[in-house]
mmCIF file of N, CA and C in Angstrom:
data_model
loop_
_atom_site.group_PDB
_atom_site.id
_atom_site.type_symbol
_atom_site.label_atom_id
_atom_site.label_comp_id
_atom_site.label_asym_id
_atom_site.label_seq_id
_atom_site.Cartn_x
_atom_site.Cartn_y
_atom_site.Cartn_z
ATOM 1 N N UNK A 98 111.860 88.375 108.256
ATOM 2 C CA UNK A 98 111.390 88.982 107.016
ATOM 3 C C UNK A 98 112.379 90.055 106.577
ATOM 4 N N UNK A 99 112.737 90.015 105.322
ATOM 5 C CA UNK A 99 113.678 90.978 104.762
ATOM 6 C C UNK A 99 112.929 92.243 104.387
ATOM 7 N N UNK A 100 113.479 93.352 104.780
ATOM 8 C CA UNK A 100 112.884 94.654 104.460
ATOM 9 C C UNK A 100 113.632 95.244 103.272
ATOM 10 N N UNK A 101 112.913 95.706 102.284
ATOM 11 C CA UNK A 101 113.565 96.361 101.154
ATOM 12 C C UNK A 101 113.804 97.828 101.470
ATOM 13 N N UNK A 102 114.902 98.338 100.932
ATOM 14 C CA UNK A 102 115.197 99.757 101.026
ATOM 15 C C UNK A 102 115.373 100.292 99.612
ATOM 16 N N UNK A 103 114.648 101.341 99.297
ATOM 17 C CA UNK A 103 114.777 102.037 98.018
ATOM 18 C C UNK A 103 115.712 103.222 98.243
ATOM 19 N N UNK A 104 116.681 103.390 97.361
ATOM 20 C CA UNK A 104 117.734 104.387 97.571
ATOM 21 C C UNK A 104 117.778 105.367 96.408
ATOM 22 N N UNK A 105 117.690 106.655 96.739
ATOM 23 C CA UNK A 105 118.025 107.698 95.772
ATOM 24 C C UNK A 105 119.436 108.136 96.141
ATOM 25 N N UNK A 106 120.363 107.884 95.254
ATOM 26 C CA UNK A 106 121.776 108.160 95.485
ATOM 27 C C UNK A 106 122.162 109.380 94.658
ATOM 28 N N UNK A 107 122.502 110.468 95.337
ATOM 29 C CA UNK A 107 122.812 111.725 94.653
ATOM 30 C C UNK A 107 124.306 112.008 94.692
ATOM 31 N N UNK A 108 124.799 112.467 93.582
ATOM 32 C CA UNK A 108 126.133 113.046 93.545
ATOM 33 C C UNK A 108 125.920 114.551 93.604
ATOM 34 N N UNK A 109 126.080 115.118 94.781
ATOM 35 C CA UNK A 109 125.845 116.548 94.964
ATOM 36 C C UNK A 109 126.887 117.311 94.143
ATOM 37 N N UNK A 110 126.409 118.156 93.278
ATOM 38 C CA UNK A 110 127.285 118.842 92.340
ATOM 39 C C UNK A 110 127.137 118.294 90.928
ATOM 40 N N UNK A 111 126.313 117.251 90.777
ATOM 41 C CA UNK A 111 126.030 116.630 89.495
ATOM 42 C C UNK A 111 124.506 116.577 89.367
ATOM 43 N N UNK A 112 124.004 116.577 88.157
ATOM 44 C CA UNK A 112 122.553 116.600 87.974
ATOM 45 C C UNK A 112 121.914 115.218 87.963
ATOM 46 N N UNK A 113 122.713 114.181 87.902
ATOM 47 C CA UNK A 113 122.175 112.833 87.784
ATOM 48 C C UNK A 113 122.063 112.138 89.137
ATOM 49 N N UNK A 114 120.988 111.399 89.322
ATOM 50 C CA UNK A 114 120.809 110.546 90.487
ATOM 51 C C UNK A 114 120.884 109.097 90.038
ATOM 52 N N UNK A 115 121.273 108.226 90.952
ATOM 53 C CA UNK A 115 121.216 106.790 90.723
ATOM 54 C C UNK A 115 120.163 106.221 91.652
ATOM 55 N N UNK A 116 119.545 105.132 91.232
ATOM 56 C CA UNK A 116 118.488 104.514 92.015
ATOM 57 C C UNK A 116 118.841 103.057 92.271
ATOM 58 N N UNK A 117 118.617 102.611 93.509
ATOM 59 C CA UNK A 117 118.880 101.235 93.897
ATOM 60 C C UNK A 117 117.718 100.717 94.729
ATOM 61 N N UNK A 118 117.502 99.419 94.667
ATOM 62 C CA UNK A 118 116.584 98.745 95.588
ATOM 63 C C UNK A 118 117.356 97.551 96.130
ATOM 64 N N UNK A 119 117.466 97.482 97.462
ATOM 65 C CA UNK A 119 118.192 96.377 98.085
ATOM 66 C C UNK A 119 117.245 95.622 99.016
ATOM 67 N N UNK A 120 117.497 94.336 99.167
ATOM 68 C CA UNK A 120 116.639 93.464 99.967
ATOM 69 C C UNK A 120 117.108 93.377 101.413
ATOM 70 N N UNK A 121 117.400 94.522 101.986
ATOM 71 C CA UNK A 121 117.778 94.581 103.392
ATOM 72 C C UNK A 121 117.546 95.987 103.909
ATOM 73 N N UNK A 122 117.582 96.109 105.205
ATOM 74 C CA UNK A 122 117.371 97.393 105.855
ATOM 75 C C UNK A 122 118.705 98.134 105.947
ATOM 76 N N UNK A 123 118.857 99.164 105.132
ATOM 77 C CA UNK A 123 120.067 99.997 105.205
ATOM 78 C C UNK A 123 119.694 101.444 105.529
ATOM 79 N N UNK A 124 118.623 101.589 106.291
ATOM 80 C CA UNK A 124 118.150 102.933 106.624
ATOM 81 C C UNK A 124 119.160 103.718 107.462
ATOM 82 N N UNK A 125 120.156 103.049 108.038
ATOM 83 C CA UNK A 125 121.175 103.781 108.787
ATOM 84 C C UNK A 125 121.965 104.712 107.865
ATOM 85 N N UNK A 126 121.898 104.482 106.563
ATOM 86 C CA UNK A 126 122.597 105.335 105.601
ATOM 87 C C UNK A 126 121.753 106.507 105.112
ATOM 88 N N UNK A 127 120.541 106.652 105.628
ATOM 89 C CA UNK A 127 119.697 107.770 105.217
ATOM 90 C C UNK A 127 120.381 109.091 105.581
ATOM 91 N N UNK A 128 120.476 109.963 104.613
ATOM 92 C CA UNK A 128 121.063 111.299 104.777
ATOM 93 C C UNK A 128 122.559 111.265 105.080
ATOM 94 N N UNK A 129 123.236 110.193 104.662
ATOM 95 C CA UNK A 129 124.689 110.110 104.787
ATOM 96 C C UNK A 129 125.284 110.455 103.430
ATOM 97 N N UNK A 130 126.218 111.380 103.440
ATOM 98 C CA UNK A 130 126.901 111.797 102.223
ATOM 99 C C UNK A 130 128.400 111.762 102.468
ATOM 100 N N UNK A 131 129.122 111.093 101.577
ATOM 101 C CA UNK A 131 130.575 111.080 101.663
ATOM 102 C C UNK A 131 131.058 112.521 101.488
ATOM 103 N N UNK A 132 132.040 112.910 102.255
ATOM 104 C CA UNK A 132 132.615 114.267 102.284
ATOM 105 C C UNK A 132 131.715 115.268 103.003
ATOM 106 N N UNK A 133 130.744 114.778 103.755
ATOM 107 C CA UNK A 133 129.849 115.656 104.512
ATOM 108 C C UNK A 133 130.522 116.050 105.821
ATOM 109 N N UNK A 134 130.403 117.305 106.167
ATOM 110 C CA UNK A 134 130.916 117.810 107.427
ATOM 111 C C UNK A 134 129.826 118.657 108.060
ATOM 112 N N UNK A 135 129.647 118.529 109.351
ATOM 113 C CA UNK A 135 128.634 119.323 110.040
ATOM 114 C C UNK A 135 129.299 120.098 111.168
ATOM 115 N N UNK A 136 129.269 121.415 111.085
ATOM 116 C CA UNK A 136 129.892 122.258 112.104
ATOM 117 C C UNK A 136 129.231 122.109 113.471
ATOM 118 N N UNK A 137 127.982 121.636 113.486
ATOM 119 C CA UNK A 137 127.259 121.493 114.752
ATOM 120 C C UNK A 137 127.625 120.212 115.506
ATOM 121 N N UNK A 138 128.349 119.289 114.859
ATOM 122 C CA UNK A 138 128.705 118.033 115.510
ATOM 123 C C UNK A 138 129.810 118.253 116.535
ATOM 124 N N UNK A 139 129.715 117.509 117.620
ATOM 125 C CA UNK A 139 130.847 117.450 118.544
ATOM 126 C C UNK A 139 131.912 116.591 117.889
ATOM 127 N N UNK A 140 133.084 116.571 118.454
ATOM 128 C CA UNK A 140 134.150 115.745 117.890
ATOM 129 C C UNK A 140 133.743 114.272 117.892
ATOM 130 N N UNK A 141 133.078 113.834 118.946
ATOM 131 C CA UNK A 141 132.623 112.442 119.045
ATOM 132 C C UNK A 141 131.577 112.137 117.974
ATOM 133 N N UNK A 142 130.638 113.053 117.764
ATOM 134 C CA UNK A 142 129.614 112.849 116.734
ATOM 135 C C UNK A 142 130.250 112.800 115.344
ATOM 136 N N UNK A 143 131.233 113.656 115.106
ATOM 137 C CA UNK A 143 131.898 113.664 113.804
ATOM 138 C C UNK A 143 132.646 112.355 113.573
ATOM 139 N N UNK A 144 133.304 111.819 114.595
ATOM 140 C CA UNK A 144 134.002 110.537 114.458
ATOM 141 C C UNK A 144 133.015 109.406 114.155
ATOM 142 N N UNK A 145 131.855 109.410 114.824
ATOM 143 C CA UNK A 145 130.818 108.413 114.540
ATOM 144 C C UNK A 145 130.303 108.551 113.114
ATOM 145 N N UNK A 146 130.130 109.790 112.671
ATOM 146 C CA UNK A 146 129.649 110.025 111.319
ATOM 147 C C UNK A 146 130.684 109.563 110.285
ATOM 148 N N UNK A 147 131.942 109.806 110.552
ATOM 149 C CA UNK A 147 132.995 109.350 109.640
ATOM 150 C C UNK A 147 133.035 107.826 109.579
ATOM 151 N N UNK A 148 132.805 107.163 110.707
ATOM 152 C CA UNK A 148 132.739 105.702 110.721
ATOM 153 C C UNK A 148 131.576 105.219 109.857
ATOM 154 N N UNK A 149 130.427 105.888 109.977
ATOM 155 C CA UNK A 149 129.263 105.542 109.163
ATOM 156 C C UNK A 149 129.543 105.789 107.677
ATOM 157 N N UNK A 150 130.258 106.854 107.359
ATOM 158 C CA UNK A 150 130.624 107.124 105.970
ATOM 159 C C UNK A 150 131.519 106.006 105.436
ATOM 160 N N UNK A 151 132.433 105.506 106.259
ATOM 161 C CA UNK A 151 133.301 104.401 105.832
ATOM 162 C C UNK A 151 132.485 103.139 105.548
ATOM 163 N N UNK A 152 131.520 102.824 106.424
ATOM 164 C CA UNK A 152 130.630 101.673 106.204
ATOM 165 C C UNK A 152 129.831 101.857 104.917
ATOM 166 N N UNK A 153 129.325 103.071 104.727
ATOM 167 C CA UNK A 153 128.560 103.432 103.541
ATOM 168 C C UNK A 153 129.409 103.194 102.286
ATOM 169 N N UNK A 154 130.622 103.702 102.307
ATOM 170 C CA UNK A 154 131.532 103.558 101.178
ATOM 171 C C UNK A 154 131.782 102.082 100.867
ATOM 172 N N UNK A 155 132.037 101.280 101.895
ATOM 173 C CA UNK A 155 132.273 99.850 101.696
ATOM 174 C C UNK A 155 131.036 99.136 101.171
ATOM 175 N N UNK A 156 129.857 99.599 101.560
ATOM 176 C CA UNK A 156 128.615 98.968 101.119
ATOM 177 C C UNK A 156 128.339 99.238 99.644
ATOM 178 N N UNK A 157 128.534 100.474 99.211
ATOM 179 C CA UNK A 157 128.147 100.861 97.857
ATOM 180 C C UNK A 157 129.239 100.691 96.803
ATOM 181 N N UNK A 158 130.502 100.839 97.178
ATOM 182 C CA UNK A 158 131.584 100.885 96.187
ATOM 183 C C UNK A 158 132.548 99.716 96.324
ATOM 184 N N UNK A 159 133.043 99.251 95.172
ATOM 185 C CA UNK A 159 134.115 98.254 95.189
ATOM 186 C C UNK A 159 135.462 98.982 95.246
ATOM 187 N N UNK A 160 136.561 98.239 95.228
ATOM 188 C CA UNK A 160 137.889 98.842 95.371
ATOM 189 C C UNK A 160 138.250 99.756 94.200
ATOM 190 N N UNK A 161 137.589 99.575 93.061
ATOM 191 C CA UNK A 161 137.855 100.422 91.895
ATOM 192 C C UNK A 161 136.969 101.661 91.855
ATOM 193 N N UNK A 162 136.087 101.818 92.849
ATOM 194 C CA UNK A 162 135.206 102.979 92.886
ATOM 195 C C UNK A 162 133.927 102.823 92.082
ATOM 196 N N UNK A 163 133.634 101.592 91.651
ATOM 197 C CA UNK A 163 132.398 101.322 90.913
ATOM 198 C C UNK A 163 131.334 100.823 91.885
ATOM 199 N N UNK A 164 130.067 101.063 91.529
ATOM 200 C CA UNK A 164 128.981 100.575 92.370
ATOM 201 C C UNK A 164 128.997 99.047 92.434
ATOM 202 N N UNK A 165 128.792 98.509 93.618
ATOM 203 C CA UNK A 165 128.674 97.061 93.807
ATOM 204 C C UNK A 165 127.251 96.586 93.523
ATOM 205 N N UNK A 166 126.293 97.487 93.663
ATOM 206 C CA UNK A 166 124.882 97.140 93.612
ATOM 207 C C UNK A 166 124.315 97.524 92.250
ATOM 208 N N UNK A 167 123.559 96.621 91.621
ATOM 209 C CA UNK A 167 122.955 96.984 90.336
ATOM 210 C C UNK A 167 121.966 98.143 90.493
ATOM 211 N N UNK A 168 122.034 99.067 89.576
ATOM 212 C CA UNK A 168 121.120 100.206 89.607
ATOM 213 C C UNK A 168 119.779 99.813 88.991
ATOM 214 N N UNK A 169 118.748 100.540 89.387
ATOM 215 C CA UNK A 169 117.434 100.381 88.788
ATOM 216 C C UNK A 169 117.052 101.712 88.164
ATOM 217 N N UNK A 170 115.929 101.741 87.505
ATOM 218 C CA UNK A 170 115.445 103.007 86.957
ATOM 219 C C UNK A 170 114.420 103.603 87.922
ATOM 220 N N UNK A 171 113.938 104.779 87.601
ATOM 221 C CA UNK A 171 112.991 105.456 88.478
ATOM 222 C C UNK A 171 111.730 104.620 88.671
ATOM 223 N N UNK A 172 111.288 103.960 87.639
ATOM 224 C CA UNK A 172 110.079 103.129 87.746
ATOM 225 C C UNK A 172 110.288 101.979 88.725
ATOM 226 N N UNK A 173 111.445 101.343 88.673
ATOM 227 C CA UNK A 173 111.746 100.263 89.611
ATOM 228 C C UNK A 173 111.750 100.752 91.046
ATOM 229 N N UNK A 174 112.262 101.967 91.243
ATOM 230 C CA UNK A 174 112.275 102.580 92.567
ATOM 231 C C UNK A 174 110.850 102.837 93.046
ATOM 232 N N UNK A 175 110.030 103.405 92.168
ATOM 233 C CA UNK A 175 108.636 103.698 92.517
ATOM 234 C C UNK A 175 107.868 102.422 92.851
ATOM 235 N N UNK A 176 108.089 101.354 92.101
ATOM 236 C CA UNK A 176 107.412 100.090 92.366
ATOM 237 C C UNK A 176 107.800 99.539 93.735
ATOM 238 N N UNK A 177 109.083 99.615 94.064
ATOM 239 C CA UNK A 177 109.542 99.118 95.361
ATOM 240 C C UNK A 177 108.893 99.904 96.500
ATOM 241 N N UNK A 178 108.815 101.220 96.346
ATOM 242 C CA UNK A 178 108.183 102.058 97.372
ATOM 243 C C UNK A 178 106.702 101.714 97.485
ATOM 244 N N UNK A 179 106.049 101.551 96.342
ATOM 245 C CA UNK A 179 104.626 101.180 96.339
ATOM 246 C C UNK A 179 104.399 99.851 97.067
ATOM 247 N N UNK A 180 105.381 98.951 96.975
ATOM 248 C CA UNK A 180 105.273 97.636 97.608
ATOM 249 C C UNK A 180 105.799 97.614 99.043
ATOM 250 N N UNK A 181 106.102 98.790 99.601
ATOM 251 C CA UNK A 181 106.446 98.850 101.017
ATOM 252 C C UNK A 181 107.894 99.116 101.358
ATOM 253 N N UNK A 182 108.755 99.313 100.364
ATOM 254 C CA UNK A 182 110.162 99.606 100.667
ATOM 255 C C UNK A 182 110.269 100.978 101.334
ATOM 256 N N UNK A 183 111.232 101.103 102.207
ATOM 257 C CA UNK A 183 111.513 102.379 102.854
ATOM 258 C C UNK A 183 112.449 103.181 101.955
ATOM 259 N N UNK A 184 112.145 104.452 101.757
ATOM 260 C CA UNK A 184 112.941 105.305 100.899
ATOM 261 C C UNK A 184 114.002 106.038 101.726
ATOM 262 N N UNK A 185 115.233 106.017 101.230
ATOM 263 C CA UNK A 185 116.302 106.823 101.834
ATOM 264 C C UNK A 185 116.988 107.630 100.748
ATOM 265 N N UNK A 186 117.635 108.701 101.161
ATOM 266 C CA UNK A 186 118.457 109.503 100.255
ATOM 267 C C UNK A 186 119.859 109.562 100.853
ATOM 268 N N UNK A 187 120.838 109.415 99.996
ATOM 269 C CA UNK A 187 122.218 109.458 100.432
ATOM 270 C C UNK A 187 123.075 109.752 99.214
ATOM 271 N N UNK A 188 124.393 109.818 99.388
ATOM 272 C CA UNK A 188 125.222 110.065 98.228
ATOM 273 C C UNK A 188 126.611 110.540 98.523
ATOM 274 N N UNK A 189 127.089 111.385 97.632
ATOM 275 C CA UNK A 189 128.479 111.808 97.618
ATOM 276 C C UNK A 189 128.509 113.288 97.291
ATOM 277 N N UNK A 190 129.213 114.063 98.082
ATOM 278 C CA UNK A 190 129.391 115.490 97.810
ATOM 279 C C UNK A 190 130.688 115.650 97.033
ATOM 280 N N UNK A 191 130.563 116.131 95.799
ATOM 281 C CA UNK A 191 131.744 116.285 94.937
ATOM 282 C C UNK A 191 132.561 117.489 95.326
#
């Protein structure tokens, strides 16, 4: 069974959010932000996080920096959540 994931994608430093609903489990990207650094991470944890950021980048963006996934509106996001999708937040720190 395919699990839907509802995504609130934030550009930190910008007021606009993007919304996506995908027909797969991408909860590993919850709370992942490109350009995120955590002083509390060990070097090993930071390397793992950077690897996850690279996967995240490849999942969401094409080679030109455009979204690969069609966006939805807030209502589409709410409907997906109402129907059982798991909500995650992620994005890009400008």
